[in-house]
C-alpha cells in the first residue's frame, strides 16, 4: 500500500474520488503513524510522510469510503509538563466524520498503569478495545434542498432527542425507531406539523461515549453530553450501519425535514470531551497534544482546569482548537 505526500489542508480524512488525504495537527509530535484496519481488524501502520508547520499529512490512493483508520502519536511523555503522548494508544481522529464502534473499557485504554499513578505510562496496546474513524463519501444528492430560514418572530422550536422522540411512536416502523430515519419519517413530521413546529433542536448528536463509570453500573449515557468527535453523527442512531451510512442517513433526515419546512438546530457540546481528567482514558485529543487541546493548571500542568465539572475543559486559546470548533460548525451547516 502506497502513501504519497498529500496536503496539509483540510484536516481529517478527505476522499476525493480517487483516494483519501489524511491530515492531523500536533505541536508536540515528532512522528505520527496512520493506522488502517481491514474487515478482520488487522492493523497496517504507515508514517505520515510530510509535515507543514504543525500538520502531519499523507495521501493514500487505496483508501476509499468505508476504510477504517486511526492514529498513533509519537512525542513526549511528561505529565508533569502536560505532555501525554503514548504511541501504544490508538487515537481517534478529531476530524473523523464517522466512527465505527465504541470503547470497550479495558485497562489498555488508559495511558498510564492503573497499578501506579498517572505519571507512569502504560505500554499496553489499546487498539483491540478502541473504535475507529471511517472514511466517508462526501457526495450526496441534495437536489433542491434548502434551509427554510423561518423568520425568528415566526419560529417555534421543539427540543427533542433522536431516540426519545421516536423509540415508542406506534406509527414509526420498528426498524427505524430511535434512528435518524425515524426522526425524518412521515409520522414524526406529521406530528411536528400538527404542533405548529418550524424548527427541531436535537439534543447532542456528535459521536459520544458511554463512560466506564456508567457502564460499570449497567447504565448508559442517554443524553449524549460526553462528546468524542465533533464531526461524526452518533452511530447508534443509524439504522443503516456504522461504516459511513450514518452520515448519509443523517443528511436524508435533514433533507426530509427541510422539505416539510422544518429547520434543524443542533445542541453542541464544545466545552469538554469524554476523556476526563488526568485519570481518564486516552481516546483522542489527550494523546495527540494534551497541552494544546486542554486547559491545564498554569503552575502544575499535570492537572486540568475543570470549568465544566466533567474533568476537563477545551483550550480555546489554542488556534488549532479554535479552528476545530469553527470547522465543525461550518461542516454541519454546509
Short mmCIF file of N, CA, C and O in Angstrom, two decimals, residues 39-117:
data_model
loop_
_atom_site.label_atom_id
_atom_site.label_comp_id
_atom_site.label_asym_id
_atom_site.label_seq_id
_atom_site.Cartn_x
_atom_site.Cartn_y
_atom_site.Cartn_z
N UNK A 39 -11.30 -5.65 7.38
CA UNK A 39 -12.55 -6.14 7.96
C UNK A 39 -12.32 -7.06 9.15
O UNK A 39 -13.19 -7.18 10.02
N UNK A 40 -11.17 -7.73 9.18
CA UNK A 40 -10.87 -8.65 10.28
C UNK A 40 -10.22 -7.94 11.47
O UNK A 40 -9.91 -8.57 12.48
N UNK A 41 -9.99 -6.63 11.34
CA UNK A 41 -9.38 -5.88 12.43
C UNK A 41 -7.87 -5.86 12.38
O UNK A 41 -7.23 -5.35 13.31
N UNK A 42 -7.27 -6.41 11.32
CA UNK A 42 -5.81 -6.38 11.19
C UNK A 42 -5.36 -4.95 10.91
O UNK A 42 -5.94 -4.24 10.09
N UNK A 43 -4.28 -4.56 11.57
CA UNK A 43 -3.80 -3.18 11.50
C UNK A 43 -2.58 -3.05 10.61
O UNK A 43 -1.67 -3.88 10.66
N UNK A 44 -2.56 -2.01 9.80
CA UNK A 44 -1.38 -1.68 9.00
C UNK A 44 -0.98 -0.24 9.32
O UNK A 44 -1.81 0.67 9.24
N UNK A 45 0.28 -0.04 9.69
CA UNK A 45 0.75 1.29 10.08
C UNK A 45 1.66 1.88 9.02
O UNK A 45 2.50 1.18 8.46
N UNK A 46 1.46 3.18 8.77
CA UNK A 46 2.31 3.91 7.84
C UNK A 46 2.59 5.30 8.43
O UNK A 46 1.66 5.96 8.90
N UNK A 47 3.84 5.72 8.42
CA UNK A 47 4.16 7.07 8.88
C UNK A 47 3.58 8.10 7.91
O UNK A 47 3.69 7.96 6.69
N UNK A 48 2.94 9.13 8.46
CA UNK A 48 2.55 10.26 7.61
C UNK A 48 3.84 10.91 7.14
O UNK A 48 4.66 11.35 7.96
N UNK A 49 4.07 11.00 5.83
CA UNK A 49 5.41 11.32 5.32
C UNK A 49 5.78 12.80 5.31
O UNK A 49 6.96 13.13 5.21
N UNK A 50 4.79 13.69 5.40
CA UNK A 50 5.09 15.11 5.27
C UNK A 50 4.59 15.89 6.48
O UNK A 50 3.68 15.46 7.18
N UNK A 51 5.21 17.05 6.66
CA UNK A 51 4.81 17.92 7.76
C UNK A 51 4.89 19.37 7.30
O UNK A 51 5.89 19.80 6.75
N UNK A 52 3.80 20.11 7.48
CA UNK A 52 3.75 21.53 7.15
C UNK A 52 3.35 22.28 8.40
O UNK A 52 2.21 22.17 8.85
N UNK A 53 4.29 23.00 9.00
CA UNK A 53 4.01 23.61 10.29
C UNK A 53 3.78 22.52 11.33
O UNK A 53 4.64 21.66 11.54
N UNK A 54 2.61 22.55 11.94
CA UNK A 54 2.29 21.52 12.94
C UNK A 54 1.42 20.41 12.37
O UNK A 54 0.96 19.54 13.10
N UNK A 55 1.18 20.43 11.06
CA UNK A 55 0.26 19.46 10.46
C UNK A 55 1.03 18.34 9.76
O UNK A 55 1.84 18.58 8.87
N UNK A 56 0.77 17.10 10.18
CA UNK A 56 1.33 15.91 9.54
C UNK A 56 0.30 15.42 8.52
O UNK A 56 -0.91 15.38 8.81
N UNK A 57 0.77 15.02 7.32
CA UNK A 57 -0.20 14.64 6.31
C UNK A 57 0.35 13.61 5.34
O UNK A 57 1.57 13.44 5.19
N UNK A 58 -0.59 12.93 4.65
CA UNK A 58 -0.25 11.94 3.64
C UNK A 58 -1.49 11.56 2.87
O UNK A 58 -2.62 11.74 3.35
N UNK A 59 -1.29 11.05 1.65
CA UNK A 59 -2.40 10.69 0.77
C UNK A 59 -2.28 9.20 0.43
O UNK A 59 -1.21 8.74 0.01
N UNK A 60 -3.36 8.46 0.63
CA UNK A 60 -3.36 7.02 0.37
C UNK A 60 -4.33 6.73 -0.78
O UNK A 60 -5.55 6.81 -0.61
N UNK A 61 -3.80 6.41 -1.97
CA UNK A 61 -4.68 6.16 -3.13
C UNK A 61 -5.65 5.00 -2.91
O UNK A 61 -6.75 5.00 -3.46
N UNK A 62 -5.25 4.03 -2.09
CA UNK A 62 -6.08 2.83 -1.90
C UNK A 62 -7.17 3.03 -0.86
O UNK A 62 -8.02 2.15 -0.68
N UNK A 63 -7.18 4.15 -0.14
CA UNK A 63 -8.17 4.37 0.92
C UNK A 63 -9.44 4.97 0.34
O UNK A 63 -9.42 6.08 -0.19
N UNK A 64 -10.53 4.26 0.46
CA UNK A 64 -11.81 4.69 -0.11
C UNK A 64 -12.87 4.73 0.99
O UNK A 64 -12.61 4.30 2.12
N UNK A 65 -14.05 5.24 0.71
CA UNK A 65 -15.10 5.27 1.73
C UNK A 65 -15.34 3.91 2.36
O UNK A 65 -15.37 2.89 1.67
N UNK A 66 -15.48 3.91 3.67
CA UNK A 66 -15.62 2.67 4.43
C UNK A 66 -14.32 2.23 5.07
O UNK A 66 -14.32 1.37 5.96
N UNK A 67 -13.20 2.81 4.63
CA UNK A 67 -11.89 2.48 5.21
C UNK A 67 -11.85 2.92 6.67
O UNK A 67 -12.16 4.06 7.00
N UNK A 68 -11.42 2.02 7.54
CA UNK A 68 -11.33 2.32 8.97
C UNK A 68 -9.91 2.76 9.30
O UNK A 68 -8.94 2.13 8.86
N UNK A 69 -9.80 3.80 10.11
CA UNK A 69 -8.47 4.35 10.38
C UNK A 69 -8.40 4.99 11.77
O UNK A 69 -9.43 5.27 12.39
N UNK A 70 -7.18 5.22 12.22
CA UNK A 70 -6.92 5.95 13.47
C UNK A 70 -5.44 6.35 13.41
O UNK A 70 -4.76 6.15 12.41
N UNK A 71 -4.93 6.93 14.50
CA UNK A 71 -3.55 7.40 14.54
C UNK A 71 -2.84 6.91 15.79
O UNK A 71 -3.47 6.56 16.80
N UNK A 72 -1.51 6.88 15.70
CA UNK A 72 -0.64 6.71 16.87
C UNK A 72 0.35 7.87 16.84
O UNK A 72 0.98 8.13 15.81
N UNK A 73 0.48 8.56 17.96
CA UNK A 73 1.29 9.77 18.02
C UNK A 73 2.53 9.53 18.88
O UNK A 73 2.43 9.14 20.05
N UNK A 74 3.69 9.77 18.28
CA UNK A 74 4.96 9.66 18.99
C UNK A 74 5.40 11.07 19.41
O UNK A 74 5.45 11.98 18.60
N UNK A 75 5.69 11.21 20.69
CA UNK A 75 6.09 12.50 21.21
C UNK A 75 6.41 12.37 22.69
O UNK A 75 6.53 11.26 23.22
N UNK A 76 6.54 13.48 23.41
CA UNK A 76 6.96 13.43 24.80
C UNK A 76 5.90 12.87 25.75
O UNK A 76 4.71 13.19 25.63
N UNK A 77 6.34 12.02 26.64
CA UNK A 77 5.52 11.59 27.79
C UNK A 77 6.10 12.28 29.02
O UNK A 77 7.14 11.89 29.54
N UNK A 78 5.47 13.34 29.45
CA UNK A 78 5.93 14.11 30.60
C UNK A 78 4.72 14.77 31.24
O UNK A 78 4.50 15.99 31.11
N UNK A 79 3.87 13.98 31.94
CA UNK A 79 2.63 14.51 32.50
C UNK A 79 2.84 15.73 33.40
O UNK A 79 1.97 16.61 33.45
N UNK A 80 3.97 15.79 34.07
CA UNK A 80 4.23 16.94 34.95
C UNK A 80 4.25 18.24 34.17
O UNK A 80 3.99 19.32 34.71
N UNK A 81 4.58 18.15 32.86
CA UNK A 81 4.58 19.34 31.99
C UNK A 81 3.37 19.37 31.06
O UNK A 81 3.29 20.21 30.17
N UNK A 82 2.44 18.46 31.28
CA UNK A 82 1.21 18.44 30.49
C UNK A 82 1.28 17.65 29.21
O UNK A 82 0.35 17.69 28.40
N UNK A 83 2.37 16.88 28.99
CA UNK A 83 2.53 16.12 27.75
C UNK A 83 2.25 14.63 28.02
O UNK A 83 2.85 14.04 28.92
N UNK A 84 1.36 14.04 27.20
CA UNK A 84 0.95 12.66 27.46
C UNK A 84 0.94 11.80 26.19
O UNK A 84 0.08 10.93 26.01
N UNK A 85 1.87 12.01 25.29
CA UNK A 85 1.93 11.19 24.07
C UNK A 85 2.29 9.76 24.43
O UNK A 85 3.21 9.51 25.22
N UNK A 86 1.58 8.81 23.84
CA UNK A 86 1.83 7.40 24.10
C UNK A 86 1.44 6.60 22.86
O UNK A 86 0.26 6.34 22.62
N UNK A 87 2.41 6.21 22.02
CA UNK A 87 2.10 5.53 20.76
C UNK A 87 1.49 4.14 20.92
O UNK A 87 1.04 3.56 19.93
N UNK A 88 1.45 3.63 22.14
CA UNK A 88 0.77 2.35 22.36
C UNK A 88 -0.75 2.52 22.31
O UNK A 88 -1.48 1.53 22.22
N UNK A 89 -1.20 3.76 22.34
CA UNK A 89 -2.64 4.02 22.38
C UNK A 89 -3.16 4.50 21.02
O UNK A 89 -2.63 5.44 20.43
N UNK A 90 -4.17 3.80 20.54
CA UNK A 90 -4.81 4.16 19.28
C UNK A 90 -5.69 5.38 19.51
O UNK A 90 -6.43 5.44 20.50
N UNK A 91 -5.61 6.36 18.60
CA UNK A 91 -6.30 7.63 18.79
C UNK A 91 -7.27 7.92 17.65
O UNK A 91 -6.91 7.81 16.48
N UNK A 92 -8.49 8.30 18.00
CA UNK A 92 -9.49 8.68 17.02
C UNK A 92 -9.15 10.05 16.47
O UNK A 92 -8.76 10.96 17.20
N UNK A 93 -9.30 10.22 15.17
CA UNK A 93 -9.09 11.49 14.50
C UNK A 93 -10.11 12.51 15.00
O UNK A 93 -11.32 12.26 14.94
N UNK A 94 -9.67 13.68 15.52
CA UNK A 94 -10.64 14.70 15.96
C UNK A 94 -11.57 15.15 14.84
O UNK A 94 -12.66 15.64 15.10
N UNK A 95 -11.14 14.98 13.59
CA UNK A 95 -11.94 15.38 12.44
C UNK A 95 -12.67 14.20 11.78
O UNK A 95 -13.22 14.37 10.69
N UNK A 96 -12.69 13.05 12.42
CA UNK A 96 -13.38 11.90 11.83
C UNK A 96 -14.85 12.23 11.58
O UNK A 96 -15.54 12.73 12.48
N UNK A 97 -15.33 11.94 10.38
CA UNK A 97 -16.71 12.26 10.03
C UNK A 97 -17.66 11.10 10.28
O UNK A 97 -18.88 11.24 10.13
N UNK A 98 -17.11 9.95 10.66
CA UNK A 98 -17.92 8.80 11.07
C UNK A 98 -17.05 7.94 11.96
O UNK A 98 -15.83 7.89 11.81
N UNK A 99 -17.68 7.25 12.89
CA UNK A 99 -16.97 6.39 13.83
C UNK A 99 -17.65 5.03 13.87
O UNK A 99 -18.88 4.93 13.95
N UNK A 100 -16.83 3.99 13.81
CA UNK A 100 -17.33 2.62 13.94
C UNK A 100 -17.01 2.11 15.34
O UNK A 100 -15.86 2.14 15.78
N UNK A 101 -18.03 1.62 16.04
CA UNK A 101 -17.82 1.00 17.34
C UNK A 101 -17.80 1.99 18.49
O UNK A 101 -18.03 3.20 18.33
N UNK A 102 -17.49 1.44 19.68
CA UNK A 102 -17.44 2.20 20.92
C UNK A 102 -16.28 1.69 21.76
O UNK A 102 -15.84 0.55 21.58
N UNK A 103 -15.77 2.50 22.69
CA UNK A 103 -14.70 1.99 23.55
C UNK A 103 -15.17 0.79 24.35
O UNK A 103 -16.28 0.78 24.88
N UNK A 104 -14.34 -0.23 24.41
CA UNK A 104 -14.57 -1.38 25.30
C UNK A 104 -13.64 -1.17 26.48
O UNK A 104 -12.42 -1.16 26.33
N UNK A 105 -14.22 -0.99 27.65
CA UNK A 105 -13.44 -0.49 28.78
C UNK A 105 -12.50 -1.53 29.35
O UNK A 105 -12.87 -2.40 30.12
N UNK A 106 -11.26 -1.41 28.91
CA UNK A 106 -10.16 -2.26 29.37
C UNK A 106 -9.06 -1.34 29.90
O UNK A 106 -8.97 -0.17 29.50
N UNK A 107 -8.22 -1.85 30.76
CA UNK A 107 -7.12 -1.05 31.31
C UNK A 107 -6.24 -0.45 30.21
O UNK A 107 -5.67 0.63 30.36
N UNK A 108 -6.16 -1.14 29.06
CA UNK A 108 -5.29 -0.67 27.97
C UNK A 108 -5.72 0.67 27.41
O UNK A 108 -4.91 1.39 26.80
N UNK A 109 -6.97 1.05 27.58
CA UNK A 109 -7.46 2.33 27.04
C UNK A 109 -6.90 3.51 27.84
O UNK A 109 -6.87 4.64 27.34
N UNK A 110 -6.41 3.24 29.03
CA UNK A 110 -5.85 4.31 29.85
C UNK A 110 -4.36 4.46 29.54
O UNK A 110 -3.65 3.47 29.34
N UNK A 111 -3.86 5.70 29.49
CA UNK A 111 -2.47 5.92 29.07
C UNK A 111 -1.44 5.60 30.14
O UNK A 111 -0.25 5.56 29.85
N UNK A 112 -1.88 5.38 31.35
CA UNK A 112 -0.99 5.11 32.47
C UNK A 112 -1.32 3.74 33.07
O UNK A 112 -2.39 3.17 32.80
N UNK A 113 -0.42 3.24 33.86
CA UNK A 113 -0.65 1.96 34.53
C UNK A 113 -1.58 2.17 35.72
O UNK A 113 -1.28 2.98 36.61
N UNK A 114 -2.69 1.46 35.75
CA UNK A 114 -3.65 1.64 36.84
C UNK A 114 -3.09 1.16 38.18
O UNK A 114 -3.63 1.48 39.24
N UNK A 115 -1.99 0.41 38.14
CA UNK A 115 -1.36 -0.03 39.38
C UNK A 115 -0.53 1.08 40.00
O UNK A 115 -0.14 1.00 41.17
N UNK A 116 -0.23 2.09 39.20
CA UNK A 116 0.56 3.23 39.69
C UNK A 116 -0.30 4.49 39.59
O UNK A 116 -1.51 4.42 39.58
N UNK A 117 0.34 5.66 39.49
CA UNK A 117 -0.43 6.87 39.27
C UNK A 117 -0.28 7.27 37.80
O UNK A 117 0.30 6.54 37.00
#
